[in-house]
Coordinates of C-alpha atoms in Angstrom, one line a residue:
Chain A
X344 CA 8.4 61.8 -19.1
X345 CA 4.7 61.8 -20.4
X346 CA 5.8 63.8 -23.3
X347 CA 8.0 60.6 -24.2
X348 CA 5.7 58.0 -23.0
X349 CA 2.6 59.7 -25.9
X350 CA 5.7 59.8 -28.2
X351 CA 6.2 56.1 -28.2
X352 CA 2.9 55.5 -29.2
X353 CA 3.2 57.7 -32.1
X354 CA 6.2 56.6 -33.8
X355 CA 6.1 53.1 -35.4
X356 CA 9.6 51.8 -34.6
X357 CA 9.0 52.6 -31.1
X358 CA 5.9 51.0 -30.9
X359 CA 7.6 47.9 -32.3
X360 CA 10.4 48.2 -30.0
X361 CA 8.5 48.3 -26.9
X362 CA 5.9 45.7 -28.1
X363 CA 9.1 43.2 -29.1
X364 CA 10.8 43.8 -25.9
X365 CA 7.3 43.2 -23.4
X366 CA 7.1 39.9 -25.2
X367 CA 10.8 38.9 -24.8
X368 CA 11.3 40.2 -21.2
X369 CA 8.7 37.4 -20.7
X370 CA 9.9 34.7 -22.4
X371 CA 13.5 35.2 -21.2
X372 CA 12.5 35.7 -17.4
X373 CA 10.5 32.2 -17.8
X374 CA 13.1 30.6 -19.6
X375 CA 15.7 32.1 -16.6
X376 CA 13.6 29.6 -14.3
X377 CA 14.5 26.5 -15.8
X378 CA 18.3 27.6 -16.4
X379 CA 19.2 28.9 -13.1
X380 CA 17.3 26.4 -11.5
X381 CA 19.0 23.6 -13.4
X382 CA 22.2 24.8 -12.6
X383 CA 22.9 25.9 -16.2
X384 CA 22.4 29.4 -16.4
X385 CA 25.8 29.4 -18.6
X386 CA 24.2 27.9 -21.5
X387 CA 22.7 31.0 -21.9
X388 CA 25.5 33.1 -22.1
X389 CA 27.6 30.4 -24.0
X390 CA 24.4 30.4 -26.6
X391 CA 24.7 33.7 -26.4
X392 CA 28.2 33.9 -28.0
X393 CA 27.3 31.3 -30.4
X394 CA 24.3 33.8 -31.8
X395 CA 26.7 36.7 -31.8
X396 CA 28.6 34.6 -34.5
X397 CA 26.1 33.4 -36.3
X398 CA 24.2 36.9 -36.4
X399 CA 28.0 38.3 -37.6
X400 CA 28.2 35.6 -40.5
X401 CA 24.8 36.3 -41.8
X402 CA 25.4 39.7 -42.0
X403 CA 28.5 39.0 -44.0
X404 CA 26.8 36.9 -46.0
X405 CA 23.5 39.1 -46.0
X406 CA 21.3 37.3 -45.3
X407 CA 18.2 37.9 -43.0
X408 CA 19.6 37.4 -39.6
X409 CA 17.1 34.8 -38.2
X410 CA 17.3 32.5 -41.0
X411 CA 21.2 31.3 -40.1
X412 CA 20.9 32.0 -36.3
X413 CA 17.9 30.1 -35.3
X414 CA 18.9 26.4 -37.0
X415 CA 22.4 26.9 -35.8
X416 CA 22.1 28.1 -32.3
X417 CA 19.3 25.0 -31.8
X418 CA 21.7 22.7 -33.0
X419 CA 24.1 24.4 -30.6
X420 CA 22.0 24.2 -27.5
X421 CA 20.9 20.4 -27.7
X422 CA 24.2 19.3 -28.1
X423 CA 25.1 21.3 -24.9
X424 CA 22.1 19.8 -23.4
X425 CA 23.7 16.4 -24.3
X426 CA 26.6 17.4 -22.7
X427 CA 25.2 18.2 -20.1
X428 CA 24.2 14.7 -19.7
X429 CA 27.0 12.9 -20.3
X430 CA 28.9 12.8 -17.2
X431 CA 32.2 11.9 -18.3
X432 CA 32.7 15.6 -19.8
X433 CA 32.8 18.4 -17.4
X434 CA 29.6 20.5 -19.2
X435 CA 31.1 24.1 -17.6
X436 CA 34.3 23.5 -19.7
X437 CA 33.1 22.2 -22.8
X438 CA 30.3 24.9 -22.8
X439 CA 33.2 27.3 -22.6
X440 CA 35.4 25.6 -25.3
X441 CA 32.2 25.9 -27.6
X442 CA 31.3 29.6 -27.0
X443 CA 34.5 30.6 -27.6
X444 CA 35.7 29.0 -30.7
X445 CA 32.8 30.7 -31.9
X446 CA 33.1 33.7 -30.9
X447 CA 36.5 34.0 -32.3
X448 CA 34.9 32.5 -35.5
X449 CA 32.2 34.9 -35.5
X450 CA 35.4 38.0 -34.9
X451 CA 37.3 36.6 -37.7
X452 CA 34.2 36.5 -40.1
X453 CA 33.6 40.1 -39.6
X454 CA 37.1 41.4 -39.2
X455 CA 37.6 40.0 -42.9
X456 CA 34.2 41.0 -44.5
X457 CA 32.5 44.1 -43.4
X458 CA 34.8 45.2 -40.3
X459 CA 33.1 46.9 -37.6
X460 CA 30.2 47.8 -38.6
X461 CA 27.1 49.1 -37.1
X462 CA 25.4 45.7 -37.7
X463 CA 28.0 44.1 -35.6
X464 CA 27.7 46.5 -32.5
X465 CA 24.1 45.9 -32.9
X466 CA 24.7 42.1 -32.6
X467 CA 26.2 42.7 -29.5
X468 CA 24.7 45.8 -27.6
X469 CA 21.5 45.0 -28.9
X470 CA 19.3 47.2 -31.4
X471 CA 15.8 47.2 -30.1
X472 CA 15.2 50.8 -31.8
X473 CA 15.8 49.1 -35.0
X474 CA 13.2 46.6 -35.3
X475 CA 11.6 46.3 -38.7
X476 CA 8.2 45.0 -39.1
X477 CA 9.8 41.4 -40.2
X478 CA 12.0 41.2 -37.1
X479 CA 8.9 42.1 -34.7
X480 CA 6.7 39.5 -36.5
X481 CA 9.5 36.9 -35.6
X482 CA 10.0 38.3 -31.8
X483 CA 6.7 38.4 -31.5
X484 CA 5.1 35.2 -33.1
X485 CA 8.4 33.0 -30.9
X486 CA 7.6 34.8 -27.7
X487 CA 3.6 33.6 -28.0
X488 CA 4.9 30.3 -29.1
X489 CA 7.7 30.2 -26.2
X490 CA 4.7 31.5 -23.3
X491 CA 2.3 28.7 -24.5
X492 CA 5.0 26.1 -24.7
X493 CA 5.8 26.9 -21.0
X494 CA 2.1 27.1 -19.7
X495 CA 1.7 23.9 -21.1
X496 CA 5.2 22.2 -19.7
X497 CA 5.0 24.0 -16.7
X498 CA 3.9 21.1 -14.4
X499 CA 6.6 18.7 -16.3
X500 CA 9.3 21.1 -16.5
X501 CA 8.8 21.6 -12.4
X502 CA 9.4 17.6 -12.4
X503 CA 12.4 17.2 -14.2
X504 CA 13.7 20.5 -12.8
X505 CA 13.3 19.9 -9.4
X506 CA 14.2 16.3 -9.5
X507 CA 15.3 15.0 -12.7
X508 CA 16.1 11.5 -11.2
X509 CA 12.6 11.1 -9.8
X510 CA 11.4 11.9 -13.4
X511 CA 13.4 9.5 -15.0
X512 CA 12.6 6.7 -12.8
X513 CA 9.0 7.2 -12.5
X514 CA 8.7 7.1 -17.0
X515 CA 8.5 10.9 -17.9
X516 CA 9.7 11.9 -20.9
X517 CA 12.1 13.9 -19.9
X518 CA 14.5 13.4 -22.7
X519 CA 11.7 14.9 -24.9
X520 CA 11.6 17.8 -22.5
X521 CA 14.9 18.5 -22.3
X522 CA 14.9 19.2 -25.6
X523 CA 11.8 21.1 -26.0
X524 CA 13.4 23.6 -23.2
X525 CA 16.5 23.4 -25.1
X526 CA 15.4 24.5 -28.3
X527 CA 13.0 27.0 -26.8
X528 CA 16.2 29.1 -25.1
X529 CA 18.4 28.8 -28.1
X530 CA 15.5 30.8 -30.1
X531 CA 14.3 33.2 -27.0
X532 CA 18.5 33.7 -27.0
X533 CA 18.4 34.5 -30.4
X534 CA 15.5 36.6 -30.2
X535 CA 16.4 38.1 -27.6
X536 CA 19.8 39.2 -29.0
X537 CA 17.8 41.7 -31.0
X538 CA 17.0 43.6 -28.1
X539 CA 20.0 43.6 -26.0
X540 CA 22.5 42.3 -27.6
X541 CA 24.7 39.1 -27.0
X542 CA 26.6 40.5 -24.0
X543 CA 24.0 41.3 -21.9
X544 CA 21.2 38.6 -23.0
X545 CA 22.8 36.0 -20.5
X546 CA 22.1 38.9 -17.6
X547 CA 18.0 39.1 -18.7
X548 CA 18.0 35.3 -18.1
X549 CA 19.4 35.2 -14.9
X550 CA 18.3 38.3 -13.1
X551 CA 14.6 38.1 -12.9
X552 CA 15.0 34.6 -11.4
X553 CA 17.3 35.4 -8.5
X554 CA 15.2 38.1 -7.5
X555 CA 12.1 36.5 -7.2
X556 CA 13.8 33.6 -5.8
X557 CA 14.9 36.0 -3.0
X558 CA 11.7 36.9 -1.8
X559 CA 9.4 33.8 -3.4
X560 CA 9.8 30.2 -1.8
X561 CA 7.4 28.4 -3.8
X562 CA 7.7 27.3 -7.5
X563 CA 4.9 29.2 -9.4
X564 CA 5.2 33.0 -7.9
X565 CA 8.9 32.7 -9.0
X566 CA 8.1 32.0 -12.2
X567 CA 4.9 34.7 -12.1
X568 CA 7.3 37.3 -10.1
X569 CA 10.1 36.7 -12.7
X570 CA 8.2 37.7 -15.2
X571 CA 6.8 40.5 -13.6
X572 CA 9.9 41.9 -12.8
X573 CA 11.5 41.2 -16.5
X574 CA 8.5 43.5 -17.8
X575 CA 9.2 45.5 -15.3
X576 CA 12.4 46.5 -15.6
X577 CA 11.7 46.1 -19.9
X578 CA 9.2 49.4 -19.5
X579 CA 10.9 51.4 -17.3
X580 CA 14.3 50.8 -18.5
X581 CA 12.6 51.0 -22.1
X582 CA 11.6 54.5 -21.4
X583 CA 14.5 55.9 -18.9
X584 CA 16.8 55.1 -21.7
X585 CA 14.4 57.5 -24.4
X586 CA 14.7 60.3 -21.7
X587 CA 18.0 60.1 -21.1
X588 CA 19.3 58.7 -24.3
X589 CA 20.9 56.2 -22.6
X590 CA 21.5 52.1 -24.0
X591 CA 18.1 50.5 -23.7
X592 CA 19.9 47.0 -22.9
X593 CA 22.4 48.3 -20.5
X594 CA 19.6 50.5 -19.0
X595 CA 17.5 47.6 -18.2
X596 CA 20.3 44.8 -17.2
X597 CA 21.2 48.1 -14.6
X598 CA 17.5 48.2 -12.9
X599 CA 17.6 44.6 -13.0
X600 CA 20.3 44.6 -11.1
X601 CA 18.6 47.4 -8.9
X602 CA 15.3 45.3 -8.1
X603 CA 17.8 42.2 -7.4
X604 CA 19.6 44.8 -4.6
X605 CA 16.0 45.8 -3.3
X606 CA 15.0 42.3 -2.8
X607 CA 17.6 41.0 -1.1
X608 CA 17.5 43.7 1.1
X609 CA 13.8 43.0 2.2
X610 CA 14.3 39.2 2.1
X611 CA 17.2 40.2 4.7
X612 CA 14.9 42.2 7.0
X613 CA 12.6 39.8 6.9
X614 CA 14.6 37.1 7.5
X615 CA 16.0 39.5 10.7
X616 CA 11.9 40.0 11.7
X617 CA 11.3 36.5 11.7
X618 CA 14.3 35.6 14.2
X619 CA 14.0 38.2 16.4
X620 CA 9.9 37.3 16.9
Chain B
X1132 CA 2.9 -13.2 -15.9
X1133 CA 5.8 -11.0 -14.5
X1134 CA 5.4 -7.4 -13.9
X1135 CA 9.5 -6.8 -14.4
X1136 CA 12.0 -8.7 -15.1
X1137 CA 16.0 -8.0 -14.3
X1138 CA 18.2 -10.4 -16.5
X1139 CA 21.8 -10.7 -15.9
X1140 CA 22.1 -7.2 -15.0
X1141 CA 25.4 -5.6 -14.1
X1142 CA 26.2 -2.0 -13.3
X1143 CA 29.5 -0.7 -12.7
X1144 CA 30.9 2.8 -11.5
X1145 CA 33.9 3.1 -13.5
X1146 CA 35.7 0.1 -13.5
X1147 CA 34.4 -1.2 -10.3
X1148 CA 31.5 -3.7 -10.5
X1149 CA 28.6 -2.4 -8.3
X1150 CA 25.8 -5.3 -9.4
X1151 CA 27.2 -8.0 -10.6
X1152 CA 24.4 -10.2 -12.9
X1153 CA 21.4 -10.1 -11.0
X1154 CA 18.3 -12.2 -12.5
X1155 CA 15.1 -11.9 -10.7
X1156 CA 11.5 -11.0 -11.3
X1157 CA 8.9 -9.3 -10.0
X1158 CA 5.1 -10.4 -9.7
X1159 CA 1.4 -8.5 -9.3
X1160 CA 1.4 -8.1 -5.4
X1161 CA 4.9 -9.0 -4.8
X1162 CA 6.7 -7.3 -1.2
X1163 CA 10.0 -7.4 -1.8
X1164 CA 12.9 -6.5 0.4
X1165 CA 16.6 -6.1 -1.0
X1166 CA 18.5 -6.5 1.9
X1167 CA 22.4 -6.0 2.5
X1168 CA 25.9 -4.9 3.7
X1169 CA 26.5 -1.4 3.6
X1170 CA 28.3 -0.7 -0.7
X1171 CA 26.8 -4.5 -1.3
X1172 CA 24.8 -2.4 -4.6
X1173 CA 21.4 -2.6 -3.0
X1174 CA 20.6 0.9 -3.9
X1175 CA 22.5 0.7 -7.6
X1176 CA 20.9 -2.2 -8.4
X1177 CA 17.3 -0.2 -7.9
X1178 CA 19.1 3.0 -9.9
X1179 CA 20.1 0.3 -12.6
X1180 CA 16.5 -1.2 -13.1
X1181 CA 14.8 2.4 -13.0
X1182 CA 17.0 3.6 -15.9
X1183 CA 19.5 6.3 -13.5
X1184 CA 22.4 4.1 -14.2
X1185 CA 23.3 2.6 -17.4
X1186 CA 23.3 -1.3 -17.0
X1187 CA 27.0 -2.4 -18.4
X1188 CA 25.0 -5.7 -19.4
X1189 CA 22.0 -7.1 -18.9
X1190 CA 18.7 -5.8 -19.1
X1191 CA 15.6 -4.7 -17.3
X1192 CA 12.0 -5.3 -19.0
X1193 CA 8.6 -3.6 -18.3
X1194 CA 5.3 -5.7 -18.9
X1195 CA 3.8 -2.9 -18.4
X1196 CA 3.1 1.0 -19.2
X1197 CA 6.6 2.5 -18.0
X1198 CA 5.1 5.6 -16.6
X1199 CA 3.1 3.5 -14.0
X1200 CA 6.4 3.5 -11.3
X1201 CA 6.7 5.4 -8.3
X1202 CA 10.0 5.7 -7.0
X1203 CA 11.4 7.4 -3.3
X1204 CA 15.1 8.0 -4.0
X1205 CA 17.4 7.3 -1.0
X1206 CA 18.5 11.2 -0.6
X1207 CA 18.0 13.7 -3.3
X1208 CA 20.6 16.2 -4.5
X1209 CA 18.3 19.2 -3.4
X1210 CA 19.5 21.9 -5.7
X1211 CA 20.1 24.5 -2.9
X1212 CA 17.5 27.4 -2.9
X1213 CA 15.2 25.7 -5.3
X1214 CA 11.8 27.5 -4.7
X1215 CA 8.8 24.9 -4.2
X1216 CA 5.8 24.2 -2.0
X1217 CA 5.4 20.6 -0.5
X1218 CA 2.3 20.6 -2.4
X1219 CA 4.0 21.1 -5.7
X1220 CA 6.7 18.7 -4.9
X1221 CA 4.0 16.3 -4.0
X1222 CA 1.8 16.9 -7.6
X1223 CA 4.7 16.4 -9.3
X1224 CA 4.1 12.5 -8.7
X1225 CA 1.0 12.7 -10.8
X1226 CA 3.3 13.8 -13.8
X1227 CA 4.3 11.0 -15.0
X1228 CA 0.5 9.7 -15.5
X1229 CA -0.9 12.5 -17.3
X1230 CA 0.8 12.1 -20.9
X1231 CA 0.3 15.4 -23.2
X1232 CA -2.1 16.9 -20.6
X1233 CA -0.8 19.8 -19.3
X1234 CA -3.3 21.1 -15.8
X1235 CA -4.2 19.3 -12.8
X1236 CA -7.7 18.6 -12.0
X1237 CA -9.9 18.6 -9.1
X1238 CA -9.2 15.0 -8.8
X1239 CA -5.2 15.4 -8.8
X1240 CA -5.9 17.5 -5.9
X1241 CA -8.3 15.7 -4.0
X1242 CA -6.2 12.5 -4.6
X1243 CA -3.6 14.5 -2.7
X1244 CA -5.6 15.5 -0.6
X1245 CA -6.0 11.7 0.6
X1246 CA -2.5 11.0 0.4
X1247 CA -1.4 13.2 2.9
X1248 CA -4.1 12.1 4.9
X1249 CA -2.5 9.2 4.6
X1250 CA 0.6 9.9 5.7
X1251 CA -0.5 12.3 8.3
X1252 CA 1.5 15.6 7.0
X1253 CA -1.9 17.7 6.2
X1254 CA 0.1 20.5 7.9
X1255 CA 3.1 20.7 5.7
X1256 CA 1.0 21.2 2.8
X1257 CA 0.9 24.9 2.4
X1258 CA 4.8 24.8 4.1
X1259 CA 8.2 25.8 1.8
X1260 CA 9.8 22.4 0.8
X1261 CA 13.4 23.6 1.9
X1262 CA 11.9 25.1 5.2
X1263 CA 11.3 21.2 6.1
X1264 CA 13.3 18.8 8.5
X1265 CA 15.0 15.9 6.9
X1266 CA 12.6 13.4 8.4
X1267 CA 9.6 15.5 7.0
X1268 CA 11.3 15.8 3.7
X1269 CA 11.4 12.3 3.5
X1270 CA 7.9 12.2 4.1
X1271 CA 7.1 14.3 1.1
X1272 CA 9.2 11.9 -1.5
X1273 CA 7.1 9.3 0.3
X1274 CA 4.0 10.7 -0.7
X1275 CA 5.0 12.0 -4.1
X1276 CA 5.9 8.0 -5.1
X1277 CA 2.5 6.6 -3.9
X1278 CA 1.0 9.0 -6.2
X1279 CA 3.4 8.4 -9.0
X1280 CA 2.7 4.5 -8.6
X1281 CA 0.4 2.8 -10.2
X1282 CA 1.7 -0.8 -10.4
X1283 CA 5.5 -0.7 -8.6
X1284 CA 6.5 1.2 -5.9
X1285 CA 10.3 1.3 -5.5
X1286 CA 11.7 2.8 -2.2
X1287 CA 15.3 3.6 -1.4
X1288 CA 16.0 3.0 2.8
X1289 CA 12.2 5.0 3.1
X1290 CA 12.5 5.2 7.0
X1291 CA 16.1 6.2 7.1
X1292 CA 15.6 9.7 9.1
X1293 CA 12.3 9.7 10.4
X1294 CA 11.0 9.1 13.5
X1295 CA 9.7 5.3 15.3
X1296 CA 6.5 6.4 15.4
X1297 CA 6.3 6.9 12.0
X1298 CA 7.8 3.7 10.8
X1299 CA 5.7 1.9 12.4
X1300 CA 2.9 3.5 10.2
X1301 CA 4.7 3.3 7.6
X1302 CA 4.9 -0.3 7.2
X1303 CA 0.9 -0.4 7.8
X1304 CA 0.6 1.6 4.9
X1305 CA 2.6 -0.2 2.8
X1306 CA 0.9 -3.5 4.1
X1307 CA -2.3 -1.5 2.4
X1308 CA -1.0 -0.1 -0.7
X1309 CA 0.3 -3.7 -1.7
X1310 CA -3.1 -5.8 -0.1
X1311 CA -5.8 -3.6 -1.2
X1312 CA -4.2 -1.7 -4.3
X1313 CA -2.6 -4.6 -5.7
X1314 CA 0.9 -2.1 -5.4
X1315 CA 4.2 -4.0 -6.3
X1316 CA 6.5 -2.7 -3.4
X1317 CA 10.1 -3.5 -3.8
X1318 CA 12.2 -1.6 -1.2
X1319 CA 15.9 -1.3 0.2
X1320 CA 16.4 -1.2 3.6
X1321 CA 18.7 -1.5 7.2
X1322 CA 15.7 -2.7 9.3
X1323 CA 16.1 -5.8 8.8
X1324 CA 13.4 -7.2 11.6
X1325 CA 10.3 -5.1 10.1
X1326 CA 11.7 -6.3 6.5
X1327 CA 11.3 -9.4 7.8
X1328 CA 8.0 -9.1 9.7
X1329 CA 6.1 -7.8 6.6
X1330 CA 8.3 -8.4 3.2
X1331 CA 6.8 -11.5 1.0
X1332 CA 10.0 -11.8 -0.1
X1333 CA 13.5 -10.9 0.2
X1334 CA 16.1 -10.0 -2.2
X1335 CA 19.9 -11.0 -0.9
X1336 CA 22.9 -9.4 -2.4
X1337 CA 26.3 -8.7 -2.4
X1338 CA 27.7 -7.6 -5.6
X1339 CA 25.9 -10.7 -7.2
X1340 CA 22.8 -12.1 -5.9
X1341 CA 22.7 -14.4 -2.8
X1342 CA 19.7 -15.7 -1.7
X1343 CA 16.0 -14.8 -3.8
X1344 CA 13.0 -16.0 -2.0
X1345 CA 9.9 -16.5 0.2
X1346 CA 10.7 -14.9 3.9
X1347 CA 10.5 -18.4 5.5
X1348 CA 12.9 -19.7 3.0
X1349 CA 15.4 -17.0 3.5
X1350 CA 15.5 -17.3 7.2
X1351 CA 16.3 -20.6 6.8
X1352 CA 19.3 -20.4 4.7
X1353 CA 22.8 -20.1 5.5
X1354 CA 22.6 -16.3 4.0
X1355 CA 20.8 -14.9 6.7
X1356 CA 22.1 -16.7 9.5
X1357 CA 25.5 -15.4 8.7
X1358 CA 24.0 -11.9 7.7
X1359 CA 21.4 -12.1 11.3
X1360 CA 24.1 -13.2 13.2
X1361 CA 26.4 -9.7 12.4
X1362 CA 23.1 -7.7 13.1

């Protein structure tokens, strides 16, 4: 294990990967807050499906991946957000509808063009490992922006999120919010699809929030704890996967999943301590 | 010069008329009660003027900075599980008021300091907002809408759910707020004899407005002899 953990620092697409993946587990793990908290943790996964196409149709088209997905998938994700607010269309459904039209889209594109190809399976089981310097720039330089944006929201995003009505009536903003959080998960999503691909990127969102949630009652260590555990499961997932040669993505959505199982288990004893005392 | 002013405004739920063109406005240092049946649209015609419920006519104007409202909603939606301390939830009534700025400051917290002095819930401070009884809860919103107001303070049924005791106080603080912070209070509520006792004024509806006046007027009028008598 320390044999691989000195390797990574001595092979530059490694280095990348692990510096590109740090930076997302963050960002996605803060932006799981928000989403799960909201009751919309399924924008991410329908956003999700949305990048897949849109990372499939630049690659027929060649062109560099970011350039199509991020303007599309932003698009995407405030007019979700607008459905969201319009009452008189069940959101759940029409995110659904949305997702998969382009999904199938996205199938069709590729099925016609290039088949198959690696690039595709990369779209959607992730390709950390393949990072060029370009693509860490981006992951890197979005995932700053995305942690500052939500050190600087924090106490506004806690408003809306916790009690949108109160936010509205008392003269937030929360229109502008909403869309500032909107457009920062369609391009963490789309980042984020780089590392572990569009199947899996919806589990990175919602994991890390409903552990910390599980053991953390007040707002700020879930957010701290989410994150923690995101990196968390990012490092060690990041190198089990190098041992073993196993899926980096799948590895981590599985310890995820693990540290979600641990937690719940403690937050049970301790919820059986407290009664019995 | 008015603070707000509500002109003809009606709000429906579907096709059903819940306010039906309500005109009235409110002044600096107004205490206004909307009193009520039970579905007459008291508590829709305060979602209507805060912007939660899209007017199907009419209007609502601000004289004044919108951000300078507290509101106490009736009963929230609590998203079930949602992590927060009562302190956050309380905090979050300085949001609106801080524009681009993006920390609290000593002062936030010492202000909050005094408002739960206020209120007398010191203890719940450090406590898990879900861990809270529904009477406590209530409390919190309370305290999170005297921070948030600055000119108006808009209050769905505030005592519904807590105990006597704490009524009582209740209406001495609000008695405060409005006489030596100059607060607008404009609130909906079923107790009608404290309404009474300490409102300036007293709002009247039933789909459309009924009676809008002083307290001595309104007593006088056929509206609340018909609504006292029920009582």
């Amino acid at each position: 294990m320390f044999g691989v953990v000195t390797n990574v620092f001595k092979y530059a697409f490694l280095q990348r990967a692990f510096l590109a993946g740090v930076f997302i587990s963050i960002c996605v793990a803060l932006l799981g807050v928000n989403l799960v908290f909201k009751r919309c943790a399924m924008i991410g996964d329908g956003l999700s499906h949305i990048g897949f196409s849109t990372f499939a149709v630049s690659s027929a088209l060649n062109w560099a991946p970011f350039l199509l997905s991020i303007p599309v998938v932003v698009g995407f994700a405030i007019l979700l957000l607008m459905l969201n607010e319009n009452s008189r269309v069940k959101s759940d459904s029409a995110i659904a509808i949305l997702s998969n039209s382009s999904l199938s889209i996205g199938i069709l594109v590729v099925s016609i063009t290039t088949g198959m190809n690696v690039d595709v399976l990369n779209y959607m089981f992730g390709s950390i490992l393949t990072l060029n310097n370009v693509d860490l720039l981006f992951s890197v330089v979005f995932s700053v922006i995305v942690i500052f944006m939500f050190i600087f929201l924090h106490n506004k995003i806690f408003a809306i999120t916790f009690d949108e009505d109160f936010a509205v009536a008392t003269g937030i903003k929360v229109r502008l919010y909403n869309v500032c959080v909107a457009v920062l998960t369609a391009v963490v999503v789309v980042v984020g699809i780089k590392m572990v691909g569009s199947l899996l990127i919806s589990s990175l969102i919602i994991f890390p929030v409903l552990s910390a949630s599980r053991l953390f009652r007040k707002y700020k260590t879930v957010v701290i704890f989410s994150a923690l555990n995101s990196v968390f499961c990012f490092v060690v997932g990041f190198f089990c996967s190098l041992v073993y040669s196993i899926p980096t993505g799948a590895t981590v959505v599985i310890l995820n999943l693990t540290i979600f199982l641990i937690y719940s288990l403690v937050a049970r004893l301790k919820n059986i301590s407290y009664s019995g005392s | 010069m008015e603070l707000i002013s509500c002109e003809n405004l009606v709000v429906k739920y579907g096709e059903k008329v819940a306010v039906d063109g309500v005109s009235f406005k409110i002044y600096p240092k107004d205490y206004i009660v909307i009193l009520g049946e039970n579905g007459s649209g008291k508590s829709t015609l305060l979602r209507g003027m805060l912007g939660l419920k899209r007017p199907a006519s009419g209007g609502v104007i601000f004289n004044f900075k919108r951000n300078e409202v507290g509101y106490m909603p009736q009963k929230t939606a609590l998203k079930k599980g949602f992590p927060a301390s009562v302190q956050e939830v309380v905090l979050s009534g300085f949001v609106n008021g801080m524009g681009f700025s993006p920390f609290f400051r000593p002062w936030h917290f010492n202000r909050l300091q005094e408002v739960l002095k206020l209120l007398k819930i010191e203890n719940l401070k450090t406590m898990y907002f879900k861990n809270l009884s529904k009477g406590q809860q209530q409390k919190v919103f309370l305290a999170r809408a005297i921070i948030a107001a600055k000119r108006v303070l808009f209050l769905d049924e505030p005592c519904a759910g807590v105990d006597p005791m704490f009524a009582e106080h209740f209406y001495v603080v609000m008695k405060m707020l409005n006489e030596k912070q100059n607060i607008a209070i404009v609130m909906v509520s079923h107790d009608i004899k404290s309404a009474i006792f300490c409102a300036k004024k007293i709002l009247h509806i039933n789909k459309k407005l009924l009676f809008f006046g002083e307290v001595a007027a309104y007593l006088k009028s056929n509206v609340s002899k018909a609504f006292l008598k029920e009582k």
